[in-house]
Short mmCIF file of C-alpha atoms in Angstrom, two decimals:
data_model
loop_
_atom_site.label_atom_id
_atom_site.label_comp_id
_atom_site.label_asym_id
_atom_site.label_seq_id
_atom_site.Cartn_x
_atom_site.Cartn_y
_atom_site.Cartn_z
CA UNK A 1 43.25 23.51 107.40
CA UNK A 2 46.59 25.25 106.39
CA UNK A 3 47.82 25.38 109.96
CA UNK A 4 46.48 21.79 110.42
CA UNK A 5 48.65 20.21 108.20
CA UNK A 6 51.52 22.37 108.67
CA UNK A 7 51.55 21.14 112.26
CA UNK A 8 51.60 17.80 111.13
CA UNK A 9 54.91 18.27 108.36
CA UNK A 10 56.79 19.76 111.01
CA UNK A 11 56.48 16.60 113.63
CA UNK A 12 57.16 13.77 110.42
CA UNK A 13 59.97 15.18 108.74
CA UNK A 14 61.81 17.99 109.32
CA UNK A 15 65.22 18.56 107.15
CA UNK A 16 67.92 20.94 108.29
CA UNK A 17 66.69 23.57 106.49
CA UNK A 18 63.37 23.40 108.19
CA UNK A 19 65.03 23.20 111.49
CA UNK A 20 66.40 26.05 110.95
CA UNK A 21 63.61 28.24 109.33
CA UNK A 22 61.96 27.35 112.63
CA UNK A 23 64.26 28.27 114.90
CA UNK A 24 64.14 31.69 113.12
CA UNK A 25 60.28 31.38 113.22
CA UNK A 26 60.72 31.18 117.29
CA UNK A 27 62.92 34.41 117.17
CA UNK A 28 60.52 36.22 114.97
CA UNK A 29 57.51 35.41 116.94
CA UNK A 30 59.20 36.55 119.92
CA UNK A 31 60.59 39.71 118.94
CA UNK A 32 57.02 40.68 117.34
CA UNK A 33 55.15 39.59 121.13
CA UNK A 34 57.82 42.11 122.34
CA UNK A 35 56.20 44.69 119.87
CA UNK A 36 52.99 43.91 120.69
CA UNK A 37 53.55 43.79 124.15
CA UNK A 38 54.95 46.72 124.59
CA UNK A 39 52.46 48.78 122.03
CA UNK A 40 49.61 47.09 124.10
CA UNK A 41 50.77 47.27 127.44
CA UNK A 42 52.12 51.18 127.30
CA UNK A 43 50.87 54.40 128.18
CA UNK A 44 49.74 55.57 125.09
CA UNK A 45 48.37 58.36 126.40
CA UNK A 46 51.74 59.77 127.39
CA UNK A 47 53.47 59.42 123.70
CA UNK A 48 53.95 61.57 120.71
CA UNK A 49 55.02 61.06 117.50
CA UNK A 50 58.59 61.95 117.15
CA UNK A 51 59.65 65.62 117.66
CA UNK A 52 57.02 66.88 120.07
CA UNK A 53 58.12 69.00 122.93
CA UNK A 54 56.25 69.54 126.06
CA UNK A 55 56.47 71.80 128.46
CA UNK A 56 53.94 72.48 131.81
CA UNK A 57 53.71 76.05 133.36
CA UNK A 58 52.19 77.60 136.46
CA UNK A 59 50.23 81.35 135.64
CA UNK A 60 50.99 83.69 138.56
CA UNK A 61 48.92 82.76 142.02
CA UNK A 62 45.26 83.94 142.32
CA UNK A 63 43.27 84.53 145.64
CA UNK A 64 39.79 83.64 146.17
CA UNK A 65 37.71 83.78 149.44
CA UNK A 66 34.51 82.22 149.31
CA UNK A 67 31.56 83.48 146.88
CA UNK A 68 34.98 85.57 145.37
CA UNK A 69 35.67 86.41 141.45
CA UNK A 70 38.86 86.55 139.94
CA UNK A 71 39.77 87.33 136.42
CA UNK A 72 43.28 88.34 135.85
CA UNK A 73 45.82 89.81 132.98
CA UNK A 74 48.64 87.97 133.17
CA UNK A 75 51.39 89.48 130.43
CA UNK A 76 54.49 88.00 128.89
CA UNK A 77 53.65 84.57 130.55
CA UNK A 78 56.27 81.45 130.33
CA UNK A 79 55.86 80.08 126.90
CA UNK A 80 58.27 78.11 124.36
CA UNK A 81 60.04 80.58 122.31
CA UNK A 82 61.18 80.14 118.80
CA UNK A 83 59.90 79.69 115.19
CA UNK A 84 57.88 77.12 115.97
CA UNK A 85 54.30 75.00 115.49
CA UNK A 86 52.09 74.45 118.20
CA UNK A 87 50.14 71.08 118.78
CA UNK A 88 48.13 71.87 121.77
CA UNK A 89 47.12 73.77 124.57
CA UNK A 90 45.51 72.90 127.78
CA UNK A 91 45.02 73.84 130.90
CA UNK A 92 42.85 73.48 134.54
CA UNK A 93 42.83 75.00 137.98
CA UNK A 94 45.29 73.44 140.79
CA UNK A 95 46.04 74.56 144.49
CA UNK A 96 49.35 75.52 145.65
CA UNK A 97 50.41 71.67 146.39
CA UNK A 98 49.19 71.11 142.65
CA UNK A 99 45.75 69.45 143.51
CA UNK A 100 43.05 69.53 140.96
CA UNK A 101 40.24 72.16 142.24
CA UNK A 102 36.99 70.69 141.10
CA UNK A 103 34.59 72.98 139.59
CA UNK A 104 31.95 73.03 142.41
CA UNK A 105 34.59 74.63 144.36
CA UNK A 106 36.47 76.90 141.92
CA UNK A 107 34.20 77.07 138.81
CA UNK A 108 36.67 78.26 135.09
CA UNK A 109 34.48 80.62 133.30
CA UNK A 110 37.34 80.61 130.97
CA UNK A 111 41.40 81.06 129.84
CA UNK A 112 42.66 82.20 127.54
CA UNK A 113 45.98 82.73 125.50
CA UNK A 114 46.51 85.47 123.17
CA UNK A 115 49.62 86.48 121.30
CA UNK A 116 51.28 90.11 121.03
CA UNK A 117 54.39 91.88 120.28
CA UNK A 118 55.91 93.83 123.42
CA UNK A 119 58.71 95.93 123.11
CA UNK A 120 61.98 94.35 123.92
CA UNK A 121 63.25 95.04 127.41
CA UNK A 122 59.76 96.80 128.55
CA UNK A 123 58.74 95.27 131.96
CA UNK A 124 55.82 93.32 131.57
CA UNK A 125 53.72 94.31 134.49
CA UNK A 126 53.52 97.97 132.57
CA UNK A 127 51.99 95.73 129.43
CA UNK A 128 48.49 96.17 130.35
CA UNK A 129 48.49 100.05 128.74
CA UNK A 130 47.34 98.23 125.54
CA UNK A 131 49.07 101.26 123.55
CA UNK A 132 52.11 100.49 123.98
CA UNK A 133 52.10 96.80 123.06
CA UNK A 134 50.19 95.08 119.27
CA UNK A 135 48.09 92.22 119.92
CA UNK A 136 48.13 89.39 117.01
CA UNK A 137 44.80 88.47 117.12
CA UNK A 138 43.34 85.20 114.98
CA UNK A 139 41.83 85.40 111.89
CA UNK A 140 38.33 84.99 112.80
CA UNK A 141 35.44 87.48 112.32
CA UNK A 142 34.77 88.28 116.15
CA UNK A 143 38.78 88.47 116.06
CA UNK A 144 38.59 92.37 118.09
CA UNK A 145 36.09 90.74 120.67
CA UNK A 146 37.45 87.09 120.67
CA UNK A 147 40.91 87.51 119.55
CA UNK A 148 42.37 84.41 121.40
CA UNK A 149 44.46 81.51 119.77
CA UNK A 150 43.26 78.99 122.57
CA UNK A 151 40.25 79.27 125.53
CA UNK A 152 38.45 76.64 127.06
CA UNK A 153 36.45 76.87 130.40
CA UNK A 154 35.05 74.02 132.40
CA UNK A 155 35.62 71.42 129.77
CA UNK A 156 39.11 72.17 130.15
CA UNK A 157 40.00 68.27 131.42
CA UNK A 158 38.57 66.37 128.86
CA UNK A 159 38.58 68.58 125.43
CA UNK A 160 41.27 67.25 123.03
CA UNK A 161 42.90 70.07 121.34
CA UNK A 162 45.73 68.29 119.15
CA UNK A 163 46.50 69.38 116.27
CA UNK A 164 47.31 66.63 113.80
CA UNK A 165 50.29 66.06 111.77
CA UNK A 166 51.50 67.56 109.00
CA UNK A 167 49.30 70.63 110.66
CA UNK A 168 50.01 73.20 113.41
CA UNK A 169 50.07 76.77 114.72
CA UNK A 170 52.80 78.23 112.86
CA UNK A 171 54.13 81.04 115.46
CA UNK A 172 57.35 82.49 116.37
CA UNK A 173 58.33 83.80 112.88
CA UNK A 174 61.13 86.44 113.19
CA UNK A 175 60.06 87.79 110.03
CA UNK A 176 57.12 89.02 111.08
CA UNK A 177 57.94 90.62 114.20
CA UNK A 178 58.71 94.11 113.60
CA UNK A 179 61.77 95.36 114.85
CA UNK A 180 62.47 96.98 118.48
CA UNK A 181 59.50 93.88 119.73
CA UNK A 182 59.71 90.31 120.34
CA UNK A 183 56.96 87.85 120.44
CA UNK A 184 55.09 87.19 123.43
CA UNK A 185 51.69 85.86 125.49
CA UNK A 186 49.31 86.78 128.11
CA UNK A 187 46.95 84.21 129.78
CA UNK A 188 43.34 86.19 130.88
CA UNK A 189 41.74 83.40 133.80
CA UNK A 190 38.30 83.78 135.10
CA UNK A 191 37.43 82.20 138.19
CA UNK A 192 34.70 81.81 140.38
CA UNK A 193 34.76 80.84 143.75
CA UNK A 194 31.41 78.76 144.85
CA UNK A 195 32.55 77.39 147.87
CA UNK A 196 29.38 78.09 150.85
CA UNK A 197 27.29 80.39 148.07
CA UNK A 198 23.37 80.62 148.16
CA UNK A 199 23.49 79.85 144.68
CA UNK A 200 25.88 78.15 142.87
CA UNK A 201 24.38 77.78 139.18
CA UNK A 202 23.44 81.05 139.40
CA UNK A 203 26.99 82.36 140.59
CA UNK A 204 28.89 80.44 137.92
CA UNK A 205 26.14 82.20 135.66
CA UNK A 206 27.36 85.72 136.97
CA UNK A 207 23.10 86.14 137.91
CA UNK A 208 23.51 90.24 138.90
CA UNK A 209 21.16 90.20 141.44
CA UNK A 210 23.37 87.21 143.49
CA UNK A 211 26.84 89.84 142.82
CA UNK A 212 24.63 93.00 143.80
CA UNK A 213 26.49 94.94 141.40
CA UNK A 214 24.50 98.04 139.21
CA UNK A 215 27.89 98.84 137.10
CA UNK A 216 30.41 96.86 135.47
CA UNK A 217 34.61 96.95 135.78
CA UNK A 218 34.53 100.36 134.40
CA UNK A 219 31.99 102.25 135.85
CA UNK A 220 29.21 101.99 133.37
CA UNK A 221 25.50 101.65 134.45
CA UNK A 222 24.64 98.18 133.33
CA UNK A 223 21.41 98.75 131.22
CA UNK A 224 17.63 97.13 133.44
CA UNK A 225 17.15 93.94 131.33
CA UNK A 226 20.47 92.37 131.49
CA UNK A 227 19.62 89.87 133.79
CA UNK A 228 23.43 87.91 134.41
CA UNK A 229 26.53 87.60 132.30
CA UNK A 230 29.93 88.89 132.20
CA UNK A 231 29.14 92.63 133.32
CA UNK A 232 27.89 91.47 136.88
CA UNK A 233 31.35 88.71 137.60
CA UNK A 234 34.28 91.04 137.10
CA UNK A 235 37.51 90.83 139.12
CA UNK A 236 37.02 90.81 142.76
CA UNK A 237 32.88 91.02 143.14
CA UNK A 238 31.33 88.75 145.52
CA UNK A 239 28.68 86.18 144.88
CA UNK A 240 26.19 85.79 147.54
CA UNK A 241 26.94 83.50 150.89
CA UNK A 242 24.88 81.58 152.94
CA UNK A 243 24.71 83.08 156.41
CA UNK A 244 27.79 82.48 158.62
CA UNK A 245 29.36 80.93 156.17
CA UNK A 246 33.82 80.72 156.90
CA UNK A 247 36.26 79.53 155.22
CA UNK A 248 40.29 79.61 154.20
CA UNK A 249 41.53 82.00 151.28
CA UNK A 250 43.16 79.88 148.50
CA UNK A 251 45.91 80.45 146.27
CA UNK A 252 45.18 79.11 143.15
CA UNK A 253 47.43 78.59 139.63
CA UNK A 254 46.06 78.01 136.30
CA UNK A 255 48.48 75.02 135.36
CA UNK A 256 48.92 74.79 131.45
CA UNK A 257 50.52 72.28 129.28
CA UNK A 258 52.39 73.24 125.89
CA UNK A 259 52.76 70.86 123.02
CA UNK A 260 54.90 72.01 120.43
CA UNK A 261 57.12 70.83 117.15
CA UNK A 262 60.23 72.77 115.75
CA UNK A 263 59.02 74.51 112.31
CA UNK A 264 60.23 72.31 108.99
CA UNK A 265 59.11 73.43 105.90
CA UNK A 266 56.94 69.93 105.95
CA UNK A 267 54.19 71.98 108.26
CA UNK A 268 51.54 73.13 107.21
CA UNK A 269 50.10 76.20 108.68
CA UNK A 270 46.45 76.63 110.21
CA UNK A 271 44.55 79.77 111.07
CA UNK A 272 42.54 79.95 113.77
CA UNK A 273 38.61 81.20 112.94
CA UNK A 274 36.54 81.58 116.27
CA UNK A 275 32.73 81.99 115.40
CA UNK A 276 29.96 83.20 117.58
CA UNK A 277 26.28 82.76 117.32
CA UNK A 278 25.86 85.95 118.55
CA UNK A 279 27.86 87.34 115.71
CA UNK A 280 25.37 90.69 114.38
CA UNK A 281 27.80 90.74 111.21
CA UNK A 282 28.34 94.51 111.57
CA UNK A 283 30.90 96.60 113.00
CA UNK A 284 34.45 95.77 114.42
CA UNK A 285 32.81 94.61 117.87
CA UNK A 286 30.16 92.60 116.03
CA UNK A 287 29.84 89.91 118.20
CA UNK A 288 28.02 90.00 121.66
CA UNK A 289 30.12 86.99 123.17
CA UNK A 290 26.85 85.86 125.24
CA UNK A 291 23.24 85.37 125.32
CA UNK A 292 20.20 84.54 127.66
CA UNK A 293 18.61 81.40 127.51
CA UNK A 294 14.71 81.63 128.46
CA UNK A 295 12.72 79.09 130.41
CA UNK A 296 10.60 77.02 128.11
CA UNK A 297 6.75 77.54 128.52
CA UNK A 298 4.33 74.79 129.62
CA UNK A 299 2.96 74.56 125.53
CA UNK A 300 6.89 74.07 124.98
CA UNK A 301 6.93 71.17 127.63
CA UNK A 302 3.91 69.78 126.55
CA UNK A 303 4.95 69.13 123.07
CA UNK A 304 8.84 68.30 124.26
CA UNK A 305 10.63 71.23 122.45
CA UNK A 306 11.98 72.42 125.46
CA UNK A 307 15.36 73.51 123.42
CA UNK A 308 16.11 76.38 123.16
CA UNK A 309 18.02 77.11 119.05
CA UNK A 310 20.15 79.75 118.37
CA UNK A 311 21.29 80.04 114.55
CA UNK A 312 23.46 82.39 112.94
CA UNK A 313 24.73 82.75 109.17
CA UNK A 314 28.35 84.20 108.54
CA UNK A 315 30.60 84.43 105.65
CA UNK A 316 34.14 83.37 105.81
CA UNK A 317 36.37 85.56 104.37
CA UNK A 318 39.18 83.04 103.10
CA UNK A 319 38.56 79.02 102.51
CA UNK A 320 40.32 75.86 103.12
CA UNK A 321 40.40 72.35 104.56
CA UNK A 322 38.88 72.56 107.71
CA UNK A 323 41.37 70.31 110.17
CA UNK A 324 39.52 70.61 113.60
CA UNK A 325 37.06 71.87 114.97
CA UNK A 326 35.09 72.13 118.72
CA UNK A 327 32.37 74.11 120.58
CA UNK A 328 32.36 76.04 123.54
CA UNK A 329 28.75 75.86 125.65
CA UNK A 330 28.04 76.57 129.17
CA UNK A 331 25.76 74.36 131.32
CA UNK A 332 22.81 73.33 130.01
CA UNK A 333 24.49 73.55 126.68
CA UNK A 334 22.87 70.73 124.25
CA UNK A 335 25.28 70.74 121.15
CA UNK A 336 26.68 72.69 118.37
CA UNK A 337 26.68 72.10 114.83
CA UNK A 338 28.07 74.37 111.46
CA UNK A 339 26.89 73.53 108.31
CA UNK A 340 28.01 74.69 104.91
CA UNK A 341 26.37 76.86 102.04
CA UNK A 342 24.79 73.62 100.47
CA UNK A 343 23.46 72.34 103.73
CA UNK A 344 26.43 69.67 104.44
CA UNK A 345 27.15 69.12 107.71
CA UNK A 346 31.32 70.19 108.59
CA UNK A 347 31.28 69.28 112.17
CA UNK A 348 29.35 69.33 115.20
CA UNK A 349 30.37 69.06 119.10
CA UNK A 350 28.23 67.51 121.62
CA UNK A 351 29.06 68.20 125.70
CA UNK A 352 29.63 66.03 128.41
CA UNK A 353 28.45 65.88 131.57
CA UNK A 354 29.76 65.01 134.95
CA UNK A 355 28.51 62.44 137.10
CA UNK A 356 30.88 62.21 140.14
CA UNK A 357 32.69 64.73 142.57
CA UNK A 358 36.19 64.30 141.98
CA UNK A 359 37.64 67.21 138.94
CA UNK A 360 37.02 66.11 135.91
CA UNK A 361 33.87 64.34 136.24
CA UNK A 362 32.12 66.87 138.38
CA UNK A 363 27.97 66.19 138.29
CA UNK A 364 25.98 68.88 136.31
CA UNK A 365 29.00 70.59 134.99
CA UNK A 366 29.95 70.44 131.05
CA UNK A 367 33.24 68.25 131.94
CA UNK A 368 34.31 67.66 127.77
CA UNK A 369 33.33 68.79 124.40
CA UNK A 370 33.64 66.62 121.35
CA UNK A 371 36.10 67.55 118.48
CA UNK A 372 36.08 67.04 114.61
CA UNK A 373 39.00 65.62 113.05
CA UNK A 374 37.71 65.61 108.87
CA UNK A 375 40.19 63.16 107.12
CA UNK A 376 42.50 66.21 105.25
CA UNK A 377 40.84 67.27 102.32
CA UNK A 378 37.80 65.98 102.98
CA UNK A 379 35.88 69.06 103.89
CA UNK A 380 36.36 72.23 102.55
CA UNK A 381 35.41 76.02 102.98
CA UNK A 382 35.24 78.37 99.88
CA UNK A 383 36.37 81.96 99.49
CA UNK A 384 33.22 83.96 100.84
CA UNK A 385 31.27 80.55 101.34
CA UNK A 386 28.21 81.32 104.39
CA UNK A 387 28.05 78.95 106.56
CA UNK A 388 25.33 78.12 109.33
CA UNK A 389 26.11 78.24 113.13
CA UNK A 390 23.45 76.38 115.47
CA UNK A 391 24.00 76.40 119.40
CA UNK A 392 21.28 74.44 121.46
CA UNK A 393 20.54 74.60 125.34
CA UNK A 394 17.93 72.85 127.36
CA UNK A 395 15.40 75.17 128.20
CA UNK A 396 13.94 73.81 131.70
CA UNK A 397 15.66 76.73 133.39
CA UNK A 398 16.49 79.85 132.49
CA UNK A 399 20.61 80.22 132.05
CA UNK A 400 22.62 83.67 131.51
CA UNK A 401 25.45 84.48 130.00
CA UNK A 402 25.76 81.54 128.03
CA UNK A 403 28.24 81.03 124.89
CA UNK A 404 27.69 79.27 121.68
CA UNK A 405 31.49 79.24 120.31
CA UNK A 406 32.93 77.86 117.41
CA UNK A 407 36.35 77.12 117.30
CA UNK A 408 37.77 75.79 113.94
CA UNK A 409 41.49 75.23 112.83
CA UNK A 410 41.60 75.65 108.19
CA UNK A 411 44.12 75.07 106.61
CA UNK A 412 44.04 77.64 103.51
CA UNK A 413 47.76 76.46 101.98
CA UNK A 414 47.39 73.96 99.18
CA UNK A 415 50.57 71.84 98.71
CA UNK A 416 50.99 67.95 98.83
CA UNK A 417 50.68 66.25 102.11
CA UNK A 418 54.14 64.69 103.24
CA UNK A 419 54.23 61.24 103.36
CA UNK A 420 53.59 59.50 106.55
CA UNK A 421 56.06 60.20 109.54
CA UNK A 422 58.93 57.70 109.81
CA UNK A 423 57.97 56.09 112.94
CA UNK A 424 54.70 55.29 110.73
CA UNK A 425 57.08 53.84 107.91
CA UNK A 426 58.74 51.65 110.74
CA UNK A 427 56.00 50.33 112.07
CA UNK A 428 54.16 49.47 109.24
CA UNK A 429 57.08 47.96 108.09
CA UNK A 430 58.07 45.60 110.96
CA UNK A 431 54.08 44.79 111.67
CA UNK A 432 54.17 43.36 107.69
CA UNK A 433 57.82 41.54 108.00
CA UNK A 434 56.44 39.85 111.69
CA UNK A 435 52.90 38.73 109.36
CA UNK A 436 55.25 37.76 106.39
CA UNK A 437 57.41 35.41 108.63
CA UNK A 438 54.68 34.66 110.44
CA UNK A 439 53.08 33.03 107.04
CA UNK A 440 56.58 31.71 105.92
CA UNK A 441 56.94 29.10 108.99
CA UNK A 442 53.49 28.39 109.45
CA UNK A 443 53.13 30.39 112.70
CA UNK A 444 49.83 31.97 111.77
CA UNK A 445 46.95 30.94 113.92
CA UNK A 446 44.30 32.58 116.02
CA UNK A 447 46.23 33.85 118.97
CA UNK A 448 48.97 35.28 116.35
CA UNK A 449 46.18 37.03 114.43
CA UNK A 450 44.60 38.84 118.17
CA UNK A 451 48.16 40.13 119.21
CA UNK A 452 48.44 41.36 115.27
CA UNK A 453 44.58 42.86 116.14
CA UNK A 454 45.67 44.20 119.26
CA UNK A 455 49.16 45.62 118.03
CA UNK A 456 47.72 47.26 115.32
CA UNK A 457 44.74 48.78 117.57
CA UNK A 458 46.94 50.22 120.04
CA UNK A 459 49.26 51.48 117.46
CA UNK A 460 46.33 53.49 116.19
CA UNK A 461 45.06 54.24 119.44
CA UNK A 462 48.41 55.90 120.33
CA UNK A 463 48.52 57.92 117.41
CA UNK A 464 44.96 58.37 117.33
CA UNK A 465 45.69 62.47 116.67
CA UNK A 466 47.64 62.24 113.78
CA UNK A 467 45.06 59.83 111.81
CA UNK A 468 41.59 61.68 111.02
CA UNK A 469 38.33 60.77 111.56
CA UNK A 470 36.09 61.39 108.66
CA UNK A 471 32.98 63.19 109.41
CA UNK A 472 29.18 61.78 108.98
CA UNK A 473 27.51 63.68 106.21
CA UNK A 474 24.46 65.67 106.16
#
């Protein structure tokens, strides 16, 4: 009814001063389409908030023949230098003309990036005598075993790991370095080639009896049970071919992609806690990294609890707001969840699967994990709280060497939260003065009120990882 008879006073009498309020209506209306065009229309996907710097490297060139394992050291890698905050880290598997491998050809195990101090002016191919160099490991409790700031494996593509504002991965501090070292990075890839194999599930699972292997990488019997894992698919073993099988050797990269923010004293620092179901809670290598999954029985079938549950109770040593958080399975993996002390769920992480051949949706592969993003403040880890790891798999097959990872970003500083970041303050701002003119000259009406709905979508959409998504509840 309001924009009914508005329509109607402005074709009976309008005095100057309406003409002019909607001529200024027009120019309002136009410049807000603009907006909304443009925040619609864009690629959100390829904007930051203000600030963010991003910078793509290439690791040093890996061979693989067919059936071939590689799993390389690769010290003092290109990385941003600087006091600075990191926002995320990804990476996958390209050729040398920078084509995506998929995994059925070139399955990732894993990378991953660690931090260390090297001596300043010592030549990093001589970095590998661990001696002589002091790794920063995270804070977590498998932190001698799983030391690494970021890994992923074959949900590389499609696993978001942004860290939201004011938040990041404060590194780079010159105060901490001790003197005569600088700061820097080595990548560790693990590739398999599956390209003509007799087996590929049971290459990518490193099966021993496919690698024909009776020690691992340093000589050491491996002990009669251990049926597949990472002692059988060590740097250059072989995976079993198919008879008269040929083809080309490749030289692969592992391309990564840096995301970074200068350090203000607005950021607040996370530590990185990697948990393991494994975890034995003893012992400075307490955590075995990787387990056996058995085939379910036919009682198991019958009665559909063909899932295999792995649970595991640790303590956290230091609390906070827990900011992220994401799992790292293997195929056939089902889902993690970690609970708290009380029973309240603080985040869980469900695969994806692959449907298609191209990378990135490759059929029967784990392709993406699901992340947490708890609205700050929202869920919280005491001092010495124990909280409850879960990692399921499907149990129709047997699978080896599987992982059930927990990777979780807390925040343990407590300090006000900054206000929102100005690009925020200027949208917001702009989206309420188009609305309030909008109102003034009687523009509003259905199609104004979708480009508002769209506008507004896509402007949250684009900066979908600096808002937070606040988790279900036990």
């Amino acid at each position: 009814m309001l924009h009914s008879t508005r329509g109607t006073a402005f074709h009976t009498s309008l005095s100057e001063s309406q003409k002019k309020i909607e001529e200024e209506s027009k120019m309002h209306t136009e410049l807000c389409l603009v907006l909304f065009s443009f925040l619609f229309f864009h690629n959100t996907e390829a904007l930051r908030p203000p600030g963010v710097k991003t910078e793509t490297f290439l690791s040093p060139p890996f061979y693989l023949k067919p059936g071939q394992v590689a799993n390389k050291y690769y010290f003092n890698i290109p990385f941003p230098k600087g006091h600075i905050a990191l926002k995320s880290f990804n990476g996958e598997v390209v050729d040398e003309y920078d084509n995506p491998i998929p995994l059925h050809e070139t399955y990732l195990h894993h990378w991953l990036v660690e931090r260390y101090y090297g001596l300043k002016g010592s030549v990093p191919g001589n970095e590998n005598d661990l001696s002589k160099i002091i790794l920063v490991r995270n804070s977590g409790l498998c932190k001698h075993t799983l030391g690494q700031y970021y890994g992923l494996g074959s949900e590389t593509r499609k696993t978001d790991t942004w860290v939201p504002d004011p938040y990041g991965i404060v590194v780079g501090n010159p105060e901490e370095v001790p003197a005569g070292y600088e700061e820097r990075w080595l990548l560790n890839v693990h590739a398999i080639d599956t390209r003509g194999v007799t087996d590929r599930l049971g290459c990518t699972e490193c099966r021993c009896n496919l690698y024909n292997v009776t020690v691992d990488e340093y000589g050491h019997e491996i002990r009669a049970n251990y049926t597949g894992g990472l002692y059988c698919c060590y740097d250059e073993t072989q995976c079993k071919l198919r008879e008269g099988f040929e083809s080309v050797t490749r030289k692969l990269f592992l391309k990564y992609t840096v995301e970074w923010v200068e350090w203000e004293p607005r950021t607040v620092p996370v530590k990185v806690y990697i948990l393991d179901v494994t975890d034995t809670g003893t012992g400075p290598y307490r955590c075995m990294v990787e387990y056996e999954v058995k085939e379910c029985n036919s009682e198991e079938r019958k009665n559909g609890g063909c899932i295999d549950t792995q649970t595991m109770r640790l303590v956290m040593p230091h609390g906070g707001d827990i900011i992220y958080g994401v799992a790292h399975q293997h195929s056939g993996g089902a889902g993690s969840a970690l609970y708290g002390q009380d029973g309240r769920l603080l985040c869980t992480s469900i695969p994806s699967y692959g449907n298609g051949k191209e990378a990135g949706n490759e059929a029967n592969y784990i392709v993406g994990m699901s992340t947490c993003y708890p609205k700050p403040g929202s869920v919280k880890i005491a001092d010495g709280e124990t909280l409850t790891l879960i990692s399921n798999y499907s149990g129709n097959q047997m699978h080896t060497g599987v992982m059930g990872l927990f990777y979780i970003l807390v925040a343990e500083e407590e300090r006000p939260l900054p206000g929102p970041p100005k690009n925020m303050i200027c949208f917001n701002s702009l989206l309420s003065w188009c609305i309030e003119m909008s109102v003034k000259t009687g523009a509003v009406f259905i199609a104004g009120v979708t480009l508002i709905s769209i506008a507004t979508i896509s402007f949250y959409k684009l900066h979908r990882k600096n808002q937070y998504e606040a988790l279900a509840t036990a």
